[in-house]
XYZ file of N, CA and C in Angstrom:
690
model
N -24.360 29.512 -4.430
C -24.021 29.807 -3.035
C -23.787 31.302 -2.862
N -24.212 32.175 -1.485
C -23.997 33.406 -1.263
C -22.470 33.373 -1.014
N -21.830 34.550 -2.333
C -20.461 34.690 -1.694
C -20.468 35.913 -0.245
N -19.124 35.175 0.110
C -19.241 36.195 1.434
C -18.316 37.622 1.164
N -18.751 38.221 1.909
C -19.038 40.014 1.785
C -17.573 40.427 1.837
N -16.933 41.044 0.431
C -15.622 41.861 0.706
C -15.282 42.884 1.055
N -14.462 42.780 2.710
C -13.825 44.668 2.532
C -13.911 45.373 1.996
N -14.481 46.033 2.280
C -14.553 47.793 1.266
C -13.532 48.744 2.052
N -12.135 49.473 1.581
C -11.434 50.426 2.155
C -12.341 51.544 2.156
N -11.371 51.901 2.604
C -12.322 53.609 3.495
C -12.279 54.577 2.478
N -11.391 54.350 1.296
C -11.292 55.423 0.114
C -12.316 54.903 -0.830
N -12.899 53.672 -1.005
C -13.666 52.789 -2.014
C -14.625 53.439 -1.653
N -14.911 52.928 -0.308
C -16.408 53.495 -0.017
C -16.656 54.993 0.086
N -15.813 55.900 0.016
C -16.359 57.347 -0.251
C -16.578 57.405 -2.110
N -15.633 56.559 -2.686
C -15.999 56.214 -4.100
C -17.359 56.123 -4.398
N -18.168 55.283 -3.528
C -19.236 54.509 -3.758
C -20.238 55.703 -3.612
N -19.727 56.313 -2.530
C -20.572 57.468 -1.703
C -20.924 58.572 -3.032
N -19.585 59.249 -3.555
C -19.999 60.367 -4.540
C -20.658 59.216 -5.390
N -20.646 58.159 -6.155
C -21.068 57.858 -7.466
C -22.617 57.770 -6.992
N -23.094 57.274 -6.099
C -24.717 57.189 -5.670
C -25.302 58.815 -5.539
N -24.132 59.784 -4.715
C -24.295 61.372 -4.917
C -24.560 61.884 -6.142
N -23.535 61.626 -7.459
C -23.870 61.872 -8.395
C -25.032 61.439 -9.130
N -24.987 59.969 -8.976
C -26.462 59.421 -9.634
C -27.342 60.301 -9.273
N -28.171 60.483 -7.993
C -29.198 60.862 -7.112
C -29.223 62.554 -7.670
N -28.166 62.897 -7.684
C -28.766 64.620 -8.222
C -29.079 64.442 -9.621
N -28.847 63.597 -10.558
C -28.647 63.656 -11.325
C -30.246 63.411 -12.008
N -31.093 62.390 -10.973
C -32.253 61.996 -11.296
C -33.102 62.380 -10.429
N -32.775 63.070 -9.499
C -33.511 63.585 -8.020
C -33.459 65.490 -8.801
N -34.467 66.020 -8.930
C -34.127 67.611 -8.871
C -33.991 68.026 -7.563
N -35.100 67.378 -6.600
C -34.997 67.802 -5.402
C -33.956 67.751 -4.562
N -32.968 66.805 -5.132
C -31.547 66.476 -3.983
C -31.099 67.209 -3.483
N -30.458 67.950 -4.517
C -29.843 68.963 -4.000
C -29.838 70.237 -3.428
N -31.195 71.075 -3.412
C -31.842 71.828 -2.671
C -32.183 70.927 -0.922
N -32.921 69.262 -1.038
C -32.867 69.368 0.340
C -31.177 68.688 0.982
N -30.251 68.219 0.384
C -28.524 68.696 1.133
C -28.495 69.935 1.451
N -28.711 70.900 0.754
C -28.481 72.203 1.363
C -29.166 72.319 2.277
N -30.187 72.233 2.379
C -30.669 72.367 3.714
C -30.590 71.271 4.971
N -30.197 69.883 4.842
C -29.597 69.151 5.523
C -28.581 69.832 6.348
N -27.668 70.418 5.307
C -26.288 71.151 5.991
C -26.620 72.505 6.245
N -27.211 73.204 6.107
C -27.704 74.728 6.148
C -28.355 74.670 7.989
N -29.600 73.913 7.847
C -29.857 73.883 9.301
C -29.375 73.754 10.402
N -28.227 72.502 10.140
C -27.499 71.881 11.882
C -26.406 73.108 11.434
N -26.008 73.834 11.016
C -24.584 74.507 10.579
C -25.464 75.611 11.539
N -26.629 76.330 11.034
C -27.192 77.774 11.669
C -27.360 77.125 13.198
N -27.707 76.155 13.710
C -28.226 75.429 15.061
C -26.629 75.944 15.473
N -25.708 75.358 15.093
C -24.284 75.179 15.995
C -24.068 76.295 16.213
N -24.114 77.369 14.729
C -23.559 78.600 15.210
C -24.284 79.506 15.961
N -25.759 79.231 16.534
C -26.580 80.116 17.264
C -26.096 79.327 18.087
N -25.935 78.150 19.046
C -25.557 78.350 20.168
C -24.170 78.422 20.764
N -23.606 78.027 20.006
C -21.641 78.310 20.167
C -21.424 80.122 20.018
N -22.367 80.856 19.528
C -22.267 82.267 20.042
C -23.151 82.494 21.473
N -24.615 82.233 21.538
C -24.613 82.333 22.810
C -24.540 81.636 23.828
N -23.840 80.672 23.938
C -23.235 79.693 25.160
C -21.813 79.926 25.216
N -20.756 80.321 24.534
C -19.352 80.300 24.191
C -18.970 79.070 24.151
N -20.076 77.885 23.713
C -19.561 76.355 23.882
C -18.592 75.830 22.361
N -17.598 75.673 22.501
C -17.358 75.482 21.052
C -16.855 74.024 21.111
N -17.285 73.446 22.398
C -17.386 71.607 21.902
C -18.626 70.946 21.086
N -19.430 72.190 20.743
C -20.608 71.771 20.466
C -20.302 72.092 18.623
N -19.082 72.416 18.106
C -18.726 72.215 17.039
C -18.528 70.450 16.412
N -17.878 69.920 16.813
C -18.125 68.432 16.366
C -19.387 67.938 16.547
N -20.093 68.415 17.403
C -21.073 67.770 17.850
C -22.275 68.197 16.437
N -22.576 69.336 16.226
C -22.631 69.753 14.982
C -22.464 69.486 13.485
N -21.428 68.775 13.303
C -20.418 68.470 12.043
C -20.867 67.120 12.133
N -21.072 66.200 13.084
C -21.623 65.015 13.210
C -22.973 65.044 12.869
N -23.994 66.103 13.329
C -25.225 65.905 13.049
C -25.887 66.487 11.551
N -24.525 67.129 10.920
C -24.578 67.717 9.828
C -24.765 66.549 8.789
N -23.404 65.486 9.049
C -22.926 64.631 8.339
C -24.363 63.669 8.373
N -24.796 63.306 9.477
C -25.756 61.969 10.104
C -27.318 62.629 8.688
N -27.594 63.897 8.945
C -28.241 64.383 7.773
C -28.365 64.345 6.425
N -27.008 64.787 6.055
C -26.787 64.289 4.631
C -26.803 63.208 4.211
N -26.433 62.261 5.423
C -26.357 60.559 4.805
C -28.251 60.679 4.454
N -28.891 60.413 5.691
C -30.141 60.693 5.712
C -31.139 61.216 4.472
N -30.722 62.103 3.772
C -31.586 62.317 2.697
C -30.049 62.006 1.314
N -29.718 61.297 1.831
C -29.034 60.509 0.449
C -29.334 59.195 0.493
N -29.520 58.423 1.642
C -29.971 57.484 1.115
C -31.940 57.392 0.907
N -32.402 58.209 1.517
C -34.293 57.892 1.108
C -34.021 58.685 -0.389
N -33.266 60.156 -0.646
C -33.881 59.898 -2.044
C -32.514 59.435 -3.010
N -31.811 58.602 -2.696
C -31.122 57.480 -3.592
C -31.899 56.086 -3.798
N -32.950 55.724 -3.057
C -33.850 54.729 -2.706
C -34.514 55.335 -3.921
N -35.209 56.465 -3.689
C -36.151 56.737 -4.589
C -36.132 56.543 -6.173
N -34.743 57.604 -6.360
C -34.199 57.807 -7.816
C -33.981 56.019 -8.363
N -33.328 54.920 -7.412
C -33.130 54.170 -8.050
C -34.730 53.169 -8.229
N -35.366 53.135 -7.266
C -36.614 52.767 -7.810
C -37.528 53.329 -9.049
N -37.211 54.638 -9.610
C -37.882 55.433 -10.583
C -37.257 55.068 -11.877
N -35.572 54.713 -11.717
C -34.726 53.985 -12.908
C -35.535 52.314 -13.161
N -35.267 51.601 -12.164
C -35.762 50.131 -12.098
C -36.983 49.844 -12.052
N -38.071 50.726 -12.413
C -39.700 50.699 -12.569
C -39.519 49.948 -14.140
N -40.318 49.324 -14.524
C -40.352 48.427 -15.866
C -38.974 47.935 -16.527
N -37.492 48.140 -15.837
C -36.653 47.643 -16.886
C -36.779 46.171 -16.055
N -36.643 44.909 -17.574
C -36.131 43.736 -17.773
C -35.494 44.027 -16.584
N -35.736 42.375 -15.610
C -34.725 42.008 -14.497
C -34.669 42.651 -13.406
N -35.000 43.796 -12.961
C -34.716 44.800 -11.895
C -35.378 44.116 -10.795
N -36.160 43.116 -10.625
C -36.276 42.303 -9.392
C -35.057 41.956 -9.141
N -34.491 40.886 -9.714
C -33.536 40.060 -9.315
C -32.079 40.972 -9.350
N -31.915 42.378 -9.841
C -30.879 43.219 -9.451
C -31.269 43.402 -8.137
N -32.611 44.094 -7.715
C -33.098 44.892 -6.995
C -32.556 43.618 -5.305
N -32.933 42.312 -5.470
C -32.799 41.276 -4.614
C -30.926 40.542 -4.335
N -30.301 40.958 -5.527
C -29.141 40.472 -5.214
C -28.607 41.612 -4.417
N -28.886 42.882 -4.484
C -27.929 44.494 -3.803
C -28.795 44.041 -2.013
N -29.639 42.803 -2.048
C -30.257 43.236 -0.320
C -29.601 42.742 0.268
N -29.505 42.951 1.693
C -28.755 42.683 2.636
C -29.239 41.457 2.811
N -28.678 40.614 3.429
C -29.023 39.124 4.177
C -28.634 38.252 2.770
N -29.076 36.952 3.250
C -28.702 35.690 3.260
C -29.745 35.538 1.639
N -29.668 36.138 1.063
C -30.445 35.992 -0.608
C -29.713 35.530 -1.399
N -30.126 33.834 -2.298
C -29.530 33.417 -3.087
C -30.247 33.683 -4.291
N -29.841 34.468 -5.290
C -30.672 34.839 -6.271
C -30.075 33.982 -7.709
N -31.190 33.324 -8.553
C -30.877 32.906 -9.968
C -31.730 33.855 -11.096
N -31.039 34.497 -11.565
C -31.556 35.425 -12.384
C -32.165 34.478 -13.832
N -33.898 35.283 -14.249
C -34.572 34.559 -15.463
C -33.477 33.336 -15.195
N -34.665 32.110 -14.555
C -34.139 30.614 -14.258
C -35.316 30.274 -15.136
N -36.078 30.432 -15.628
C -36.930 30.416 -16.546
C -37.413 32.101 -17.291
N -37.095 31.316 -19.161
C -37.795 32.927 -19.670
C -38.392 32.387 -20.743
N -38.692 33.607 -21.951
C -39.319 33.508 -23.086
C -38.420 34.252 -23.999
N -38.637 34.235 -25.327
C -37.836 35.360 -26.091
C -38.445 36.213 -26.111
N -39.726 36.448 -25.665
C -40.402 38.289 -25.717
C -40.253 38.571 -24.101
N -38.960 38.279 -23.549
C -38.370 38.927 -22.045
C -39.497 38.824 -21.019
N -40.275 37.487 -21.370
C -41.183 37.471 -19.938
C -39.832 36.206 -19.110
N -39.780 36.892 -17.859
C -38.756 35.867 -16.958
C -39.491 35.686 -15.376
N -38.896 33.984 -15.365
C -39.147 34.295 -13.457
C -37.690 33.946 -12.889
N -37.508 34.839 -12.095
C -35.877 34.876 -10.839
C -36.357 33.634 -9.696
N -35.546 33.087 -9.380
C -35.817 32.384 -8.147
C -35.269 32.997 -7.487
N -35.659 32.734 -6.335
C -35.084 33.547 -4.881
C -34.934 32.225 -3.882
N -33.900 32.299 -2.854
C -33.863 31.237 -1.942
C -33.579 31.987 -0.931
N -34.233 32.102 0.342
C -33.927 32.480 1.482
C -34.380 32.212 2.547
N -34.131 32.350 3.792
C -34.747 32.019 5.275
C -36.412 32.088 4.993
N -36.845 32.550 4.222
C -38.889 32.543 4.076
C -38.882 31.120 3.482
N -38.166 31.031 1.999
C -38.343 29.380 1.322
C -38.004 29.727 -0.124
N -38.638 29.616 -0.898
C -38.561 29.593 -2.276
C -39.267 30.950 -3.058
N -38.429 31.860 -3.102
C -39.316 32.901 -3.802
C -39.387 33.622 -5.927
N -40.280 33.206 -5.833
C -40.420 33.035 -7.552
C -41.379 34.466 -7.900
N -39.974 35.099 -8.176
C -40.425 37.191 -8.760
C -40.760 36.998 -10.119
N -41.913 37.074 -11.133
C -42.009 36.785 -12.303
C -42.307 38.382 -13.261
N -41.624 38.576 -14.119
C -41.634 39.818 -14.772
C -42.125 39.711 -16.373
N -42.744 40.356 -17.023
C -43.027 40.655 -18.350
C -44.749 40.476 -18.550
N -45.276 40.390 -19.490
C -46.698 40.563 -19.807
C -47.226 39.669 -19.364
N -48.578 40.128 -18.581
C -49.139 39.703 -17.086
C -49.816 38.095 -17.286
N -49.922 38.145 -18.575
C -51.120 36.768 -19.400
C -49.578 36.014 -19.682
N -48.716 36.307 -19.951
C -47.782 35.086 -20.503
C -47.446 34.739 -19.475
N -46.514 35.682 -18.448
C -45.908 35.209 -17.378
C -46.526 34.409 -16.435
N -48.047 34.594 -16.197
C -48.220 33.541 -15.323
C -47.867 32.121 -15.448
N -48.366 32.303 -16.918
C -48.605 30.896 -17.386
C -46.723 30.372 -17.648
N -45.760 30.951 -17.221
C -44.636 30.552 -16.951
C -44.239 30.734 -15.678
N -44.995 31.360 -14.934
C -44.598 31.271 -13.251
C -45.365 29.683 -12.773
N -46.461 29.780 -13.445
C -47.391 28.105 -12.809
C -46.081 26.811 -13.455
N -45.407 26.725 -14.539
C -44.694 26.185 -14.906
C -43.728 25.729 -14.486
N -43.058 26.569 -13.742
C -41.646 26.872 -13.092
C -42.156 26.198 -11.526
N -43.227 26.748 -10.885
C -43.438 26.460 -9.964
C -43.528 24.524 -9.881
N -44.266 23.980 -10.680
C -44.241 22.770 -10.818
C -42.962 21.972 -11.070
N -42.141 22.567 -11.908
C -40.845 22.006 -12.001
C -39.951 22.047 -10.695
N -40.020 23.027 -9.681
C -39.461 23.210 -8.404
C -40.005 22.717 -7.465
N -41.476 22.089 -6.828
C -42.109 21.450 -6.259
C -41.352 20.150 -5.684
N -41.413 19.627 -7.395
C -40.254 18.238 -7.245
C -38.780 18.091 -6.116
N -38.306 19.275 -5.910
C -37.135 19.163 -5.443
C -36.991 20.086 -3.727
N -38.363 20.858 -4.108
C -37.900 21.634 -2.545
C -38.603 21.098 -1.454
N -39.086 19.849 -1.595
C -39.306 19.273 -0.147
C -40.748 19.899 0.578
N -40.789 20.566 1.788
C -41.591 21.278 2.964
C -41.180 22.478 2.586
N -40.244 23.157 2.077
C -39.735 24.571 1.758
C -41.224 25.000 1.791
N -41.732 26.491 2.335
C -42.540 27.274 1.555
C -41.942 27.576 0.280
N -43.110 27.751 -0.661
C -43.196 28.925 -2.021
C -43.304 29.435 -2.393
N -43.308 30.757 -2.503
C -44.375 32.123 -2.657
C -43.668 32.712 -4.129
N -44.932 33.481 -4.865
C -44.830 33.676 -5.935
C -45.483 35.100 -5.812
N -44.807 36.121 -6.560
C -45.356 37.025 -6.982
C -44.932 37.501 -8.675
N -46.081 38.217 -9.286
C -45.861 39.219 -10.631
C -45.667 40.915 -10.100
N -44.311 41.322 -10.519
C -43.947 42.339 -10.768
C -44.827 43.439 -11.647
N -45.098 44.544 -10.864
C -46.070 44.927 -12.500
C -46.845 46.360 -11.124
N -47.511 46.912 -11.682
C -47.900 48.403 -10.887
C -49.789 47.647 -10.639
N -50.344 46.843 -11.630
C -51.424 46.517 -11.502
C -52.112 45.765 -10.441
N -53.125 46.276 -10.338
C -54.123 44.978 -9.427
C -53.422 43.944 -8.918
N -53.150 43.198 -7.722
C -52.511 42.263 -7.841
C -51.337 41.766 -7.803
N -50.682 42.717 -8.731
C -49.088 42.568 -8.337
C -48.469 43.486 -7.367
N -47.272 42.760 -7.702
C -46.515 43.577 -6.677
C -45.410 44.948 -7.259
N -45.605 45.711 -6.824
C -44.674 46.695 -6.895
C -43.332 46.660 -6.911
N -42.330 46.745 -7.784
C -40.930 47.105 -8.021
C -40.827 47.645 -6.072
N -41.542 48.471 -5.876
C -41.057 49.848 -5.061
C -41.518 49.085 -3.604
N -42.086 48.093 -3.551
C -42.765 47.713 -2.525
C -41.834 46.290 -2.363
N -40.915 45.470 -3.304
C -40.727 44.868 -3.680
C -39.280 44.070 -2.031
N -38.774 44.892 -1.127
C -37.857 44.813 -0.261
C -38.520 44.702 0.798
N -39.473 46.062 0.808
C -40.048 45.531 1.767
C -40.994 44.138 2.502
N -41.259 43.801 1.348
C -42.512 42.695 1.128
C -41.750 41.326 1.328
N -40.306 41.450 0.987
C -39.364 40.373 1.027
C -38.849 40.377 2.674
N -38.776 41.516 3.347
C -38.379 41.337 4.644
C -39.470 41.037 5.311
N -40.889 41.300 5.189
C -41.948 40.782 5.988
C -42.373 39.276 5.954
N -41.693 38.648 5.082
C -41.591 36.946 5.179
C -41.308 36.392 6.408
N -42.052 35.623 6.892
C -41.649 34.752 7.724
C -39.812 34.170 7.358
N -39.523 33.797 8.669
C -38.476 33.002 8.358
C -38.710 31.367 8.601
N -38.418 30.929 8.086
C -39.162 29.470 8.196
C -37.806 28.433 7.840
N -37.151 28.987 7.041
C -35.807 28.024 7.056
C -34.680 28.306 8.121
N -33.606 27.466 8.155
C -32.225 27.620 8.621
C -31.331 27.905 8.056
N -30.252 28.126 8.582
C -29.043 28.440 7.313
C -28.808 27.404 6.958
N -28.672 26.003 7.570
C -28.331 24.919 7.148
C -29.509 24.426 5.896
N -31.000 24.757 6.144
C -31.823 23.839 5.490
C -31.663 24.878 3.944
N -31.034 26.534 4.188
C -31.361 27.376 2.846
C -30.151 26.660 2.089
N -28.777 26.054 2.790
C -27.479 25.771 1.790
C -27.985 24.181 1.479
N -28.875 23.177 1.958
C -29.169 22.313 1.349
C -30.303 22.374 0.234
N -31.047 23.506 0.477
C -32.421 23.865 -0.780
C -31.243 24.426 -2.084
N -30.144 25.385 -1.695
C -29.606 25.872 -2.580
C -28.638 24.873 -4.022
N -28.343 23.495 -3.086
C -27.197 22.545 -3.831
C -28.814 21.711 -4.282
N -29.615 21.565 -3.754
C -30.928 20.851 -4.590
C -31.711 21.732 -5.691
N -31.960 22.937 -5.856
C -32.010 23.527 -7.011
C -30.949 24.271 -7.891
N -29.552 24.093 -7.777
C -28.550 24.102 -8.751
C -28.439 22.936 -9.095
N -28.278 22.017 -8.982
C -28.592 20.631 -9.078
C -29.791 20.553 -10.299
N -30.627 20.817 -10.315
C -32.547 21.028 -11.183
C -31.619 21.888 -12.014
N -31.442 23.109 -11.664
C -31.049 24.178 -12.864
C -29.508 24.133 -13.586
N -28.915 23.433 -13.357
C -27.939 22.886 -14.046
C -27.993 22.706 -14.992
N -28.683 22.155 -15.750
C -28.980 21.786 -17.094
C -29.802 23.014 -17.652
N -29.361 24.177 -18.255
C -29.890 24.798 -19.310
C -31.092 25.013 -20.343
N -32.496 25.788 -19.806
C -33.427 25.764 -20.963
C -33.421 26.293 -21.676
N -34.045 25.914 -22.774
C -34.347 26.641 -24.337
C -35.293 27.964 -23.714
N -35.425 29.108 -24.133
C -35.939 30.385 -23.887
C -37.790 29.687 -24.586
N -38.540 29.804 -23.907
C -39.889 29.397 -24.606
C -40.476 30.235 -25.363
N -41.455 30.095 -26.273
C -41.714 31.030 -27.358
C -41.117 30.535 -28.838
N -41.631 31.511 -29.479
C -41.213 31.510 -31.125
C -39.649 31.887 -30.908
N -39.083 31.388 -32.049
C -37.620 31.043 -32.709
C -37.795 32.763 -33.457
N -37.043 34.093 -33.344
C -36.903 34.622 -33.902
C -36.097 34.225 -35.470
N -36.173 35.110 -36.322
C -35.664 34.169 -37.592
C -34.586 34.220 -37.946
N -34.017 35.673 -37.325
C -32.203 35.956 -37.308
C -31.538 34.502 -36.886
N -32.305 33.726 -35.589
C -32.283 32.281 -34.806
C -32.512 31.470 -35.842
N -33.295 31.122 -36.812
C -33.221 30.079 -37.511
C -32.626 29.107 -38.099
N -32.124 28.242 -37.952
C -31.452 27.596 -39.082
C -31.804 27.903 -40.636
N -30.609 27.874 -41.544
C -31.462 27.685 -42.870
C -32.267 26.569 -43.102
N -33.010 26.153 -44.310
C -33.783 25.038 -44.963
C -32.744 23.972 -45.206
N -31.490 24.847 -45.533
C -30.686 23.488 -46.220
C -29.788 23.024 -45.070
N -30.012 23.562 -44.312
C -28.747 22.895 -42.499
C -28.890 21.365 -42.517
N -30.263 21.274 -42.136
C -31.037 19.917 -41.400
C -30.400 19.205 -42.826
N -30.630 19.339 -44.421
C -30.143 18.498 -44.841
C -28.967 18.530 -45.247
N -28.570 18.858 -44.702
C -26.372 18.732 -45.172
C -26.556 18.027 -43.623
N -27.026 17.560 -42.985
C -26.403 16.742 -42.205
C -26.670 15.295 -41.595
N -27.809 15.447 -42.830
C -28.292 13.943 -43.337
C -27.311 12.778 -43.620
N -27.074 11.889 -42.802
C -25.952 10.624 -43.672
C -26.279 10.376 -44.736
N -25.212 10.067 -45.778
C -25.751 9.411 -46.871
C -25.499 8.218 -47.152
């Protein structure tokens, strides 16, 4: 179930504010050259006309459009920097889908492998969305899998499936929000909290990761028989 959204105080969220500031210069070179000029421009605007108008209400007015700026190129290139971090790492769909706004019930790798091919389910007002990540030949053949096992339970729901990946075909990390808001809406809130208790319900029960048994994983030879009755 989507938990619902906690207060953020007014000191948290300037918290939040420098740590995304810091991130973003940190992986952005450009950041911080265009803030300066965010604040450099509306600052020279105010003070050319508050000298020749003698208007000096046009100081807040200023300081507001200073501020409205900086947000402005902190969040397109905080967008950026964090899409350039979350390009190929494990999972960054289903991070990338739980931080979105709206009504997204996300199950992170609800199916995987031990060589980190995973698919996320997604549940939202579109229907059933199945983000599948890792090498393009395995994962399908665990997205067609998954898809069949969920069939059973979601009714009329739409289904839509995509592979994560820069290639032919897939879909883009970077394209990856947008492509999720251009969905139809096709459910209700009522029909997404009854799809949601019918596939926790299915995923309740725990799978084995598919693939080979690494050998660190193995049992020894002699396990199986020490626990032979005699």
């Amino acid at each position: 179930m989507a938990k619902p959204q906690e207060k953020v105080s007014f000191g948290e969220r300037l918290k939040q504010i420098g740590q995304v500031f810091a991130f973003t210069a940190k992986q952005d070179k450009w950041f911080v050259p265009l803030v300066i000029g965010a604040v450099a421009i509306p600052v020279a605007i105010t003070v050319t006309i508050v000298l020749l108008t003698s208007g000096w209400l046009w100081i807040p007015v200023g300081i507001l459009f200073t501020l409205l700026a900086v947000l402005i190129v902190l969040n397109l290139r905080s967008n950026t920097a964090m899409m350039n971090v979350a390009e190929g790492q494990p999972g960054a769909a289903a991070s990338l889908m739980e931080n979105m706004r709206g009504d997204w019930r996300v199950r992170p790798a609800a199916s995987s492998t031990t060589q980190f091919d995973m698919v996320h389910v997604v549940i939202g007002k579109p229907g059933v969305i199945l983000l599948a990540e890792g090498d393009p030949q395995r994962v399908r053949s665990l997205l067609s899998q998954e898809k069949k096992r969920l069939v059973k339970v979601i009714g009329n729901a739409p289904i839509y499936d995509y592979v994560i990946g820069s290639e032919e075909g897939q879909l883009s990390i970077r394209k990856l929000r947008s492509t999720m808001l251009r969905l139809p809406k096709n459910l209700t809130g009522k029909d997404v909290n009854a799809l949601d208790k019918r596939l926790g319900a299915l995923m309740s029960r725990p799978q084995m990761p598919k693939g080979a048994i690494p050998k660190n994983m193995r049992p020894s030879k002699g396990a199986f028989r020490q626990q032979r009755p005699r």
